Coordinates of C-alpha atoms in Angstrom, one line a residue:
M1 CA -0.2 0.0 -0.1
F2 CA 2.4 2.3 1.0
H3 CA 4.5 2.2 -1.9
F4 CA 1.4 2.1 -4.4
F5 CA 1.4 6.0 -2.3
Q6 CA 4.8 6.3 -3.1
N7 CA 4.4 5.4 -7.2
L8 CA 1.0 7.8 -7.5
T9 CA 2.4 10.5 -5.8
K10 CA 6.0 9.9 -7.9
S11 CA 5.5 12.1 -10.6
F12 CA 4.3 14.9 -8.2
S13 CA 5.1 18.0 -7.5
I14 CA 5.8 19.8 -3.1
K15 CA 3.0 22.2 -4.1
K16 CA 0.0 18.7 -4.9
I17 CA 1.6 16.5 -1.9
V18 CA 1.3 19.3 0.4
I19 CA -2.7 19.7 -1.8
S20 CA -3.9 16.5 -1.3
G21 CA -1.9 15.8 2.5
V22 CA -4.7 18.8 3.4
I23 CA -7.4 16.4 1.4
V24 CA -6.6 13.6 3.7
M25 CA -6.3 15.6 7.3
A26 CA -9.8 17.5 6.0
T27 CA -11.3 14.4 5.4
I28 CA -9.8 12.2 8.9
I29 CA -11.4 16.0 10.7
I30 CA -14.8 15.3 9.5
I31 CA -14.4 11.6 10.2
F32 CA -14.0 12.6 13.9
A33 CA -16.4 14.7 14.2
L34 CA -19.7 12.9 13.5
A35 CA -17.7 10.5 16.3
M36 CA -17.4 13.0 18.4
T37 CA -21.0 14.1 17.9
Y38 CA -21.3 10.4 18.8
L39 CA -19.6 10.5 21.7
S40 CA -20.9 14.3 22.8
S41 CA -24.7 12.5 23.0
T42 CA -22.9 9.4 25.1
I43 CA -20.8 13.0 27.3
K44 CA -24.3 14.3 27.8
Y45 CA -25.7 11.3 29.2
D46 CA -22.9 10.7 31.8
Q47 CA -22.9 14.5 32.7
T48 CA -26.5 13.9 34.3
T49 CA -25.3 9.9 35.4
L50 CA -22.9 11.8 37.3
K51 CA -25.9 15.3 38.3
N52 CA -27.7 12.0 39.9
I53 CA -24.9 9.9 41.4
L54 CA -24.0 13.5 43.3
D55 CA -27.0 14.1 44.2
L56 CA -27.5 10.9 45.7
E57 CA -24.2 11.0 47.8
R58 CA -25.1 15.1 48.1
E59 CA -28.2 14.0 50.0
N60 CA -25.9 11.1 51.9
E61 CA -23.9 14.4 52.8
K62 CA -27.4 17.0 54.5
V63 CA -28.4 13.5 55.9
L64 CA -24.7 13.2 57.6
R65 CA -24.4 16.2 58.3
L66 CA -27.8 17.6 59.8
V67 CA -26.4 14.8 62.8
K68 CA -24.2 15.9 62.7
N69 CA -24.3 19.7 63.8
L70 CA -27.2 18.2 66.0
N71 CA -24.9 16.4 67.8
Y72 CA -22.3 19.1 67.9
L73 CA -25.7 21.5 69.5
E74 CA -26.0 18.4 72.0
N75 CA -22.6 19.7 73.6
R76 CA -21.9 22.8 73.3
I77 CA -25.7 23.9 75.1
I78 CA -24.4 19.9 78.0
L79 CA -21.2 21.9 78.3
S80 CA -22.8 25.9 77.6
R81 CA -21.9 28.0 81.4
N82 CA -24.0 30.9 80.9
Q83 CA -27.0 32.3 79.3
K84 CA -24.8 34.4 76.2
E85 CA -23.3 31.3 75.1
L86 CA -26.4 29.7 75.0
N87 CA -28.2 32.2 73.0
D88 CA -25.1 31.5 69.8
Y89 CA -26.1 27.9 70.6
E90 CA -30.5 28.8 70.2
N91 CA -29.2 31.3 66.7
L92 CA -27.7 27.8 65.6
L93 CA -30.6 25.7 66.4
L94 CA -33.1 27.9 64.9
N95 CA -30.7 27.7 61.5
I96 CA -31.1 23.7 60.9
E97 CA -33.9 23.9 60.9
K98 CA -34.6 26.4 58.3
N99 CA -31.7 24.7 56.3
F100 CA -33.9 21.6 57.3
L101 CA -33.3 17.2 53.9
K102 CA -36.1 18.0 51.5
V103 CA -36.9 14.1 49.4
K104 CA -37.1 14.6 45.4
D105 CA -39.0 13.2 43.4
E106 CA -37.7 10.9 41.1
E107 CA -38.4 7.6 39.8
Y108 CA -35.4 5.8 40.9
L109 CA -34.9 8.0 44.7
T110 CA -38.1 5.3 45.3
E111 CA -36.8 3.7 47.9
Y112 CA -34.3 6.2 48.6
N113 CA -37.1 8.5 49.6
K114 CA -39.2 6.2 51.7
I115 CA -36.0 5.5 53.9
L116 CA -35.4 9.2 53.7
K117 CA -38.6 10.3 55.3
K118 CA -37.9 7.5 57.9
V119 CA -34.6 9.2 58.8
L120 CA -36.8 13.2 58.9
I121 CA -38.7 11.8 60.8
D122 CA -36.0 11.6 63.2
L123 CA -34.0 14.2 62.9
N124 CA -37.4 16.2 63.8
K125 CA -37.4 14.2 66.7
L126 CA -33.6 14.7 67.6
V127 CA -34.7 19.5 67.1
L128 CA -37.8 18.9 68.8
L129 CA -35.8 17.3 71.6
Q130 CA -32.3 19.7 71.7
N131 CA -35.2 22.8 71.8
E132 CA -36.9 21.0 74.9
T133 CA -32.8 20.6 76.1
F134 CA -32.5 24.1 75.6
E135 CA -35.4 24.9 77.3
S136 CA -34.1 23.0 80.1
K137 CA -30.7 23.6 80.4
K138 CA -32.3 27.8 79.7
I139 CA -33.3 26.8 82.8
I140 CA -30.4 25.3 85.0
L141 CA -28.7 28.0 84.0
F142 CA -31.0 29.8 85.4
F143 CA -31.2 28.7 88.5
N144 CA -27.6 28.5 88.9
K145 CA -27.4 31.8 88.1
E146 CA -30.1 32.7 91.3
L147 CA -27.7 30.5 93.4
S148 CA -24.0 32.1 92.5
D149 CA -27.2 35.4 93.7
Y150 CA -28.0 34.6 96.9
K151 CA -24.4 33.2 97.6
K152 CA -23.1 36.8 97.2
K153 CA -25.2 38.8 98.8
V154 CA -25.3 36.2 102.3
N155 CA -21.8 36.4 102.2
I156 CA -21.3 40.2 102.2
L157 CA -23.8 40.3 104.8
I158 CA -22.2 38.0 107.0
Q159 CA -19.2 40.4 106.5
S160 CA -21.4 42.9 108.0
I161 CA -22.4 40.1 110.4
S162 CA -19.3 40.4 111.9
T163 CA -18.2 43.3 111.0
E164 CA -20.2 44.6 113.9
T165 CA -19.3 41.6 116.1
E166 CA -16.2 43.0 115.7
A167 CA -17.4 46.6 116.4
L168 CA -19.4 44.9 119.8
Y169 CA -15.7 42.9 120.3
G170 CA -14.5 46.5 120.8
K171 CA -16.4 48.3 122.7
A172 CA -17.2 45.5 125.9
S173 CA -13.0 45.7 125.2
L174 CA -12.8 49.9 125.4
F175 CA -15.6 50.5 128.5
D176 CA -14.0 47.4 130.9
K177 CA -11.2 49.4 130.0
R178 CA -12.5 52.8 131.1
Y179 CA -14.3 51.8 134.1
T180 CA -11.6 49.9 135.8
K181 CA -9.3 52.6 135.3
R182 CA -11.8 55.0 137.4
N183 CA -13.4 53.0 139.6
K184 CA -9.6 50.9 140.8
E185 CA -11.0 50.9 144.8
S186 CA -14.0 49.6 144.2
L187 CA -14.8 47.5 140.9
D188 CA -18.3 46.7 141.4
F189 CA -17.5 42.7 140.3
E190 CA -20.8 42.5 138.2
I191 CA -20.4 45.4 136.2
I192 CA -17.2 43.9 135.3
H193 CA -18.4 40.4 134.5
K194 CA -20.6 41.9 132.4
Y195 CA -18.2 43.5 129.7
Q196 CA -16.4 40.5 129.9
N197 CA -19.6 38.6 128.1
V198 CA -20.3 40.4 126.3
K199 CA -16.6 39.8 124.1
T200 CA -17.2 36.2 125.4
L201 CA -20.5 36.1 123.3
S202 CA -19.4 38.8 120.3
K203 CA -16.9 35.9 119.7
D204 CA -19.1 32.9 120.1
L205 CA -21.2 35.1 117.6
D206 CA -18.3 35.6 114.9
N207 CA -17.3 32.0 115.3
T208 CA -21.4 30.7 114.4
I209 CA -22.0 33.2 111.3
L210 CA -18.2 31.9 109.9
R211 CA -19.8 28.9 109.9
L212 CA -22.2 29.5 107.2
P213 CA -19.6 30.4 104.1
I214 CA -18.8 26.3 104.6
F215 CA -23.3 25.3 105.0
L216 CA -23.7 26.6 101.6
S217 CA -20.7 25.0 100.5
D218 CA -21.7 22.0 100.7
I219 CA -25.3 23.1 99.4
T220 CA -23.3 24.5 97.0
N221 CA -21.6 20.2 95.9
T222 CA -24.5 18.5 97.2
K223 CA -25.6 16.7 94.6
N224 CA -27.8 14.9 96.3
N225 CA -31.8 16.1 97.4
D226 CA -31.5 13.9 100.6
I227 CA -28.6 15.0 101.5
L228 CA -29.4 18.8 100.6
R229 CA -32.2 17.6 103.3
S230 CA -30.2 16.2 106.0
I231 CA -27.6 19.1 105.8
K232 CA -30.9 21.4 106.0
R233 CA -32.7 20.1 109.3
N234 CA -29.5 19.9 111.8
N235 CA -26.1 22.5 110.4
L236 CA -28.0 24.9 109.6
K237 CA -31.0 24.7 112.9
Q238 CA -28.1 23.9 114.9
I239 CA -25.9 27.4 113.5
I240 CA -29.7 29.0 113.6
T241 CA -29.8 28.2 117.9
L242 CA -27.3 28.9 118.6
F243 CA -27.3 31.9 116.6
E244 CA -30.2 33.4 118.3
N245 CA -29.2 31.7 122.3
T246 CA -26.3 33.7 121.4
L247 CA -27.4 37.0 120.7
V248 CA -30.4 36.5 123.8
Y249 CA -27.6 37.0 126.2
I250 CA -26.4 39.4 125.0
N251 CA -29.1 41.7 124.8
S252 CA -29.5 39.8 128.4
V253 CA -26.7 42.8 129.4
E254 CA -30.1 45.5 129.1
D255 CA -27.4 48.0 127.8
T256 CA -28.1 50.8 125.4
R257 CA -24.5 51.1 124.7
F258 CA -25.1 47.7 122.8
I259 CA -28.3 48.0 121.2
K260 CA -27.2 49.8 118.0
S261 CA -24.5 46.6 117.0
L262 CA -26.9 44.2 118.2
Q263 CA -29.8 45.8 116.3
K264 CA -27.8 45.6 113.2
I265 CA -26.3 41.8 113.9
N266 CA -30.2 40.9 113.9
D267 CA -31.3 42.6 111.2
D268 CA -28.4 41.3 109.4
F269 CA -28.9 37.8 110.8
Y270 CA -32.6 38.1 109.7
T271 CA -32.1 38.6 106.5
I272 CA -29.5 35.8 106.5
R273 CA -32.1 33.5 107.8
E274 CA -34.7 34.0 104.5
L275 CA -32.0 33.8 101.7
I276 CA -30.7 30.5 102.8
D277 CA -35.1 29.4 102.3
L278 CA -34.0 30.8 99.6
F279 CA -30.3 29.5 98.5
V280 CA -31.5 25.3 99.6
T281 CA -35.3 26.4 97.6
S282 CA -34.2 27.1 94.4
K283 CA -30.9 24.2 95.2
Q284 CA -34.1 21.9 95.2
R285 CA -35.7 22.9 91.8
L286 CA -32.2 23.0 90.0
F287 CA -31.6 18.9 91.7
I288 CA -35.6 18.0 89.4
E289 CA -33.8 20.5 86.0
E290 CA -30.5 18.3 85.7
K291 CA -32.6 15.4 86.0
N292 CA -35.1 16.4 83.3
F293 CA -31.6 17.3 82.0
E294 CA -31.3 14.1 81.7
K295 CA -33.8 12.2 81.4
L296 CA -33.5 14.4 77.8
I297 CA -30.0 13.4 76.6
D298 CA -31.2 10.1 77.4
K299 CA -33.7 10.1 74.8
S300 CA -31.2 11.7 72.2
E301 CA -28.6 8.8 72.6
L302 CA -31.9 7.0 72.1
V303 CA -33.1 8.6 68.8
N304 CA -30.1 9.0 67.4
L305 CA -28.9 5.0 67.9
E306 CA -32.1 4.4 65.7
L307 CA -30.9 7.1 63.2
I308 CA -27.6 5.6 63.4
D309 CA -29.5 2.4 61.6
K310 CA -31.3 3.9 59.3
M311 CA -28.6 5.8 57.6
K312 CA -26.4 2.2 57.4
S313 CA -30.0 1.3 55.5
L314 CA -29.8 5.0 53.1
N315 CA -26.1 4.5 51.8
I316 CA -26.5 0.8 51.1
L317 CA -29.1 1.7 49.2
S318 CA -26.9 4.9 48.1
N319 CA -24.1 2.1 47.1
K320 CA -26.4 -0.4 45.0
I321 CA -28.7 3.2 43.6
K322 CA -25.4 3.9 42.2
I323 CA -24.1 0.7 41.1
N324 CA -26.7 -0.1 39.1
I325 CA -26.0 3.8 37.2
L326 CA -22.5 3.7 36.7
E327 CA -23.2 -0.2 35.3
H328 CA -25.8 1.3 32.7
S329 CA -23.3 4.1 31.8
D330 CA -20.1 1.5 31.7
N331 CA -22.4 0.1 28.6
I332 CA -22.2 2.4 26.6
S333 CA -19.6 4.2 27.7
K334 CA -18.7 0.6 26.1
N335 CA -19.8 0.8 22.7
T336 CA -18.7 4.8 22.4
T337 CA -16.0 3.3 22.8
I338 CA -16.4 0.9 20.3
I339 CA -16.7 3.1 17.6
I340 CA -14.3 5.5 18.5
I341 CA -11.7 2.7 17.8
I342 CA -13.2 1.9 14.5
V343 CA -12.9 5.9 13.7
S344 CA -9.8 5.8 15.5
I345 CA -8.0 3.0 12.6
I346 CA -9.3 4.9 10.0
S347 CA -7.5 8.1 10.6
L348 CA -5.1 6.5 11.7
F349 CA -4.6 4.9 8.7
L350 CA -4.8 7.2 6.4
L351 CA -2.5 9.6 8.5
V352 CA 0.1 7.2 8.2
L353 CA 0.5 6.8 4.7
S354 CA -0.3 9.6 4.1
A355 CA 2.7 11.1 6.7
A356 CA 4.6 8.3 5.2
T357 CA 4.5 10.1 1.6
L358 CA 5.0 13.5 3.1
I359 CA 8.1 12.0 4.7
S360 CA 9.2 10.0 2.4
R361 CA 9.3 14.0 -1.2
I362 CA 9.9 16.9 2.2
N363 CA 10.8 15.8 5.1
L364 CA 13.8 13.2 3.9
P365 CA 15.0 14.9 1.3
L366 CA 14.9 18.8 4.3
E367 CA 16.7 16.6 6.7
F368 CA 19.5 16.0 4.8
I369 CA 20.3 19.0 3.5
I370 CA 19.6 20.1 7.4
K371 CA 22.7 17.6 8.8
Y372 CA 24.9 19.1 5.6
I373 CA 23.8 22.5 6.5
E374 CA 25.3 20.7 10.7
K375 CA 28.6 19.3 9.7
I376 CA 29.3 22.6 7.7
I377 CA 28.5 24.3 11.1
N378 CA 30.8 21.9 13.6
D379 CA 33.2 22.0 10.6
K380 CA 33.0 18.7 10.1
K381 CA 32.7 19.4 6.4
D382 CA 33.5 23.1 5.0
L383 CA 32.1 25.6 3.5
S384 CA 33.6 24.8 -0.2
S385 CA 31.9 21.2 -0.3
K386 CA 28.8 20.9 -2.5
L387 CA 25.9 20.1 -2.1
P388 CA 24.5 16.0 -3.4
I389 CA 21.3 16.9 -6.2
F390 CA 19.0 14.2 -5.7
T391 CA 16.1 15.7 -7.4
N392 CA 14.5 18.1 -9.7
D393 CA 11.6 19.5 -7.6
E394 CA 11.8 22.4 -4.8
F395 CA 14.1 21.5 -2.4
G396 CA 16.9 20.4 -6.3
K397 CA 16.7 23.9 -7.1
L398 CA 16.8 24.7 -3.0
S399 CA 20.3 22.2 -3.0
I400 CA 21.7 24.0 -6.5
S401 CA 20.7 27.9 -4.5
F402 CA 22.3 26.9 -1.3
N403 CA 25.5 25.6 -3.3
S404 CA 25.9 28.8 -5.0
M405 CA 25.6 30.1 -1.6
T406 CA 28.1 28.4 0.1
S407 CA 31.1 29.5 -1.9
T408 CA 30.5 33.2 -1.6
I409 CA 30.0 32.7 1.5
D410 CA 32.9 30.6 2.3
E411 CA 34.5 33.6 -0.6
N412 CA 34.1 36.2 1.6
I413 CA 35.3 34.4 4.8
H414 CA 38.8 33.5 3.7
E415 CA 39.2 37.0 2.8
I416 CA 37.8 38.4 5.8
E417 CA 40.2 35.5 8.0
S418 CA 42.4 37.0 6.3
L419 CA 42.1 41.0 6.8
N420 CA 41.8 39.6 10.5
N421 CA 45.6 38.1 11.1
E422 CA 46.8 41.2 9.2
I423 CA 44.8 43.5 11.7
E424 CA 46.1 41.1 14.9
S425 CA 50.0 41.3 13.5
T426 CA 50.2 45.1 13.5
Q427 CA 48.0 45.5 16.4
K428 CA 50.7 43.6 18.6
E429 CA 53.8 44.1 15.7
V430 CA 52.6 48.5 17.4
V431 CA 52.4 46.6 20.5
F432 CA 55.4 45.6 21.2
T433 CA 57.0 48.6 19.5
M434 CA 55.3 50.6 21.8
G435 CA 56.3 48.6 24.7
A436 CA 60.3 48.7 22.9
I437 CA 60.6 52.6 22.7
G438 CA 59.0 53.1 26.6
E439 CA 62.2 51.0 27.5
S440 CA 64.9 52.9 25.0
R441 CA 64.2 56.3 27.1
S442 CA 65.0 54.2 30.3
K443 CA 68.7 52.3 29.0
E444 CA 66.5 49.1 28.9
T445 CA 66.7 47.4 25.3
G446 CA 64.4 45.7 22.4
N447 CA 65.3 42.4 23.6
H448 CA 64.2 43.0 28.0
V449 CA 61.2 43.1 27.1
R450 CA 60.5 39.7 24.9
R451 CA 62.1 38.1 27.6
V452 CA 59.9 39.7 29.9
A453 CA 56.4 38.2 27.7
E454 CA 58.1 35.3 27.4
Y455 CA 59.0 34.6 30.7
S456 CA 55.1 36.6 31.8
K457 CA 54.1 33.7 29.7
L458 CA 56.3 30.2 31.0
L459 CA 54.9 31.9 34.1
A460 CA 51.6 32.4 34.0
L461 CA 51.8 28.6 32.1
K462 CA 53.2 26.6 35.2
Y463 CA 51.1 29.0 36.9
G464 CA 48.1 26.8 35.9
L465 CA 46.3 29.8 33.6
D466 CA 44.8 29.3 30.2
K467 CA 47.0 29.4 26.9
N468 CA 45.0 31.7 25.5
I469 CA 45.9 33.9 28.8
A470 CA 48.9 33.2 29.0
E471 CA 49.5 34.4 25.4
L472 CA 47.3 37.8 26.0
L473 CA 49.8 37.8 28.5
K474 CA 53.1 37.6 26.8
E475 CA 51.0 40.1 23.9
A476 CA 50.2 42.7 27.0
S477 CA 53.5 42.6 29.2
P478 CA 55.1 44.1 26.7
M479 CA 54.3 47.5 27.5
H480 CA 54.8 47.6 31.2
D481 CA 56.9 50.2 31.9
I482 CA 55.3 52.8 28.9
G483 CA 53.9 54.9 31.5
K484 CA 57.9 55.9 31.4
V485 CA 57.0 58.5 28.6
G486 CA 55.8 60.7 30.2
I487 CA 58.7 60.5 33.5
P488 CA 61.4 63.4 32.3
D489 CA 65.2 62.8 30.7
A490 CA 66.1 64.7 33.0
I491 CA 65.0 62.3 36.1
L492 CA 64.4 58.8 33.4
K493 CA 68.7 59.6 32.1
K494 CA 69.8 61.1 35.1
P495 CA 73.3 58.7 36.5
A496 CA 73.2 59.4 39.8
K497 CA 70.7 58.3 43.0
L498 CA 66.9 60.1 43.1
D499 CA 66.2 62.5 45.3
K500 CA 62.9 62.1 47.0
E501 CA 60.7 64.1 45.3
E502 CA 62.6 62.5 42.2
W503 CA 61.7 59.0 43.3
E504 CA 57.7 60.7 44.2
I505 CA 57.9 61.8 39.4
M506 CA 59.7 58.1 38.6
K507 CA 57.1 56.1 39.7
T508 CA 53.6 57.7 38.6
H509 CA 55.3 55.9 35.0
A510 CA 53.2 53.0 36.3
Q511 CA 49.6 55.3 36.7
L512 CA 51.1 57.3 33.9
G513 CA 51.2 53.7 32.1
Y514 CA 47.3 53.1 32.8
D515 CA 45.5 56.4 32.0
M516 CA 47.6 56.0 28.5
L517 CA 46.3 52.5 28.4
K518 CA 42.8 52.3 29.9
H519 CA 39.8 53.5 27.6
S520 CA 40.4 50.8 25.1
Q521 CA 38.0 47.9 24.7
R522 CA 40.5 45.7 23.0
E523 CA 41.6 43.0 25.3
I524 CA 45.2 42.8 24.4
L525 CA 45.7 47.1 25.5
K526 CA 42.9 46.6 28.9
A527 CA 45.5 43.1 29.4
A528 CA 48.3 45.5 29.1
A529 CA 46.6 49.2 31.1
I530 CA 46.0 46.4 33.9
V531 CA 49.9 44.8 33.6
A532 CA 51.5 48.2 33.2
H533 CA 49.4 50.2 36.3
E534 CA 50.3 46.9 38.8
H535 CA 53.4 45.1 37.9
H536 CA 55.2 47.2 40.8
E537 CA 52.9 46.2 43.8
K538 CA 54.1 44.6 46.2
W539 CA 53.0 41.0 47.7
D540 CA 53.1 42.0 50.4
G541 CA 51.3 45.8 50.1
S542 CA 54.3 47.8 50.2
G543 CA 54.7 48.9 46.4
Y544 CA 53.3 51.5 44.8
P545 CA 50.6 53.0 42.8
R546 CA 47.8 51.9 45.0
G547 CA 49.7 49.8 47.8
L548 CA 48.0 46.4 46.6
K549 CA 48.7 43.1 48.4
G550 CA 47.7 39.4 47.8
T551 CA 45.7 38.7 45.6
E552 CA 44.2 42.8 45.7
I553 CA 46.8 42.5 42.9
H554 CA 45.9 40.8 39.8
I555 CA 47.6 38.0 38.1
Y556 CA 48.7 39.5 35.1
G557 CA 50.5 42.5 37.6
R558 CA 52.2 39.2 40.2
I559 CA 53.7 37.6 37.4
T560 CA 55.3 40.0 35.5
A561 CA 56.8 41.8 38.5
V562 CA 58.6 38.4 38.1
A563 CA 59.2 38.3 35.3
D564 CA 60.6 41.9 35.3
V565 CA 62.7 41.7 37.9
F566 CA 64.6 38.8 37.2
D567 CA 65.2 39.9 33.6
A568 CA 67.0 43.3 35.1
L569 CA 68.9 41.4 37.3
G570 CA 70.0 38.4 35.0
S571 CA 70.7 40.2 31.5
D572 CA 73.7 42.1 30.8
R573 CA 73.5 46.7 30.0
C574 CA 75.7 48.4 28.9
Y575 CA 75.9 50.1 32.5
K576 CA 76.1 47.2 34.6
K577 CA 76.9 43.3 34.2
A578 CA 73.7 40.8 35.6
W579 CA 74.3 39.1 38.7
K580 CA 75.2 35.4 39.3
I581 CA 72.4 32.8 39.3
E582 CA 73.4 32.2 43.3
D583 CA 72.9 36.1 43.7
I584 CA 69.5 35.9 41.3
K585 CA 68.0 33.3 43.5
K586 CA 69.4 35.1 47.2
F587 CA 67.9 38.1 46.2
F588 CA 64.3 36.2 45.2
I589 CA 64.3 34.0 48.3
E590 CA 64.4 36.8 50.8
N591 CA 62.2 38.4 48.4
K592 CA 59.9 35.5 48.5
G593 CA 56.1 36.4 50.4
S594 CA 57.3 39.8 50.7
H595 CA 57.8 42.1 47.1
F596 CA 57.0 38.7 45.0
E597 CA 54.2 35.8 45.2
P598 CA 55.8 33.0 47.2
K599 CA 53.8 30.4 44.3
L600 CA 55.3 32.4 42.0
V601 CA 58.4 31.5 43.1
D602 CA 59.2 28.5 44.1
L603 CA 57.8 27.7 40.0
L604 CA 61.0 30.3 39.1
F605 CA 63.0 27.6 41.3
E606 CA 61.7 25.1 40.1
Y607 CA 61.9 25.6 36.8
F608 CA 64.9 27.8 36.4
D609 CA 67.2 25.8 33.1
E610 CA 63.6 27.3 30.7
F611 CA 63.5 30.3 32.5
L612 CA 67.7 30.1 31.4
A613 CA 67.0 29.4 28.2
I614 CA 64.6 32.7 27.4
R615 CA 67.5 34.4 28.5
D616 CA 70.6 33.0 26.1
R617 CA 67.3 32.9 23.3
Y618 CA 67.2 36.8 23.8
K619 CA 70.6 37.5 24.2
D620 CA 71.4 41.7 23.6
D621 CA 74.2 42.2 21.7
F622 CA 76.5 44.7 23.0

């Protein structure tokens, strides 16, 4: 079949092949459109199915949520501590009543709705019980508040009576002291006894009344009505009797000075009696309401258990309905899948045939051209090589045009490379010549800059720098003393030692050299600017012009410093002889870590023979 299509399209141009491909693709799209139309109807059914399942699950979730909310509300009502909290829960309860479940009359939900209606009945019961529980809790909180208020009032009155009994005791003590002091010689022991009795009885009153808080606490903490009646009948009666008897004894003293305090104590005590009666009554009513509250909670638990059983049945039925819906939907999906598979196979077959034809006539020739271009880019073929021509169609014409273009580019590139080489050579020659000019003004020879260049390259390579950087440093290092062209001859060529002022001027040649070169954007001149600026800096920071220290000095400056000094010491001049090798080594050892980087000195010594070979190769002739 594939060969048939190849033979059929062999005489076609690329344009005809593309048009044929478009027609085939349009046919495939139409077929898929028809398949998708059928699929769309299936999806709509599936969407309806999914909606039914989701509705069912939502109903179950609503039931569960209502039960949880009601149980939560019941717990919060039980645990509520004041009326404000209880009112908040009342709003929640009203909200639950408003958002109650509604039964949907769907054919597939008939059985489900029967159970759901039973669940709703139980939920209604639960809500009613919650309302009753709420009202009961409200009453319990009311009585608790009432008990708390009574207790506070009683405590205030107890404090008042305690204050009055203390005042009574104080008055009796004061009268006793005054009487004894005024009637030392004729004391009436009956009067003294009267005051003593008042003091004793006031203490008894105070002790008796202070027993009441304990009594109130016992009443508050008791959970049994019989115990409450026992406390009221025995403990309270005993305290009241004791208090009243004490009051009677004090009143029998018949002293008008005590009447006001006694009257106040008497009034407060009878108010306390009334409050305690009310307190006990409220406690008894609270017992009754708490029992009613417990009964309501028990009823809620029973309804909850019934509700759980019904919900289990609801879930089982819900799962069965979902399974039935899914099975029905699955059958439709299977039929749809078979149709789509058949359509897809036919479409794929047509697509593969079209793609194979297009690949053989378009992609393969295009891929060949691309790979050929990549080989040229990766230097596996040069531009002078020609692209083979296999066909006379558009790709054949493209190959002819490409060959013509690469030939032209190849010629232009050779011309550009020739010009670049000439420019680079000229640039290096200019840099070297400028370095030689700078050195010639300070009695140095042209070979000095050549040797410094070679030393710098060797040190850079041994130091581990890239070979391209080492070559760049070699080309730039001849410019290390270019700044000397700006130093006056009187100083530069002075035969004697320079004075301090002259030396300061001489030191400016490093900055002058940098200022001359720093504006250039050429790599070689940028490197030369660094060398000129930093080749007189010292490792310990004592150099110039900036006093840089250690690795603050650029590696170009550190290397050139070693190369420059080594050549200056080891080369003959018209005005001096070269130092002996031992003296040169001694100098570098002494200045290792101060003037020069230790690693560079170590490399100089390690490859010393290579440095000497460079010196011998570029000797000066005098």
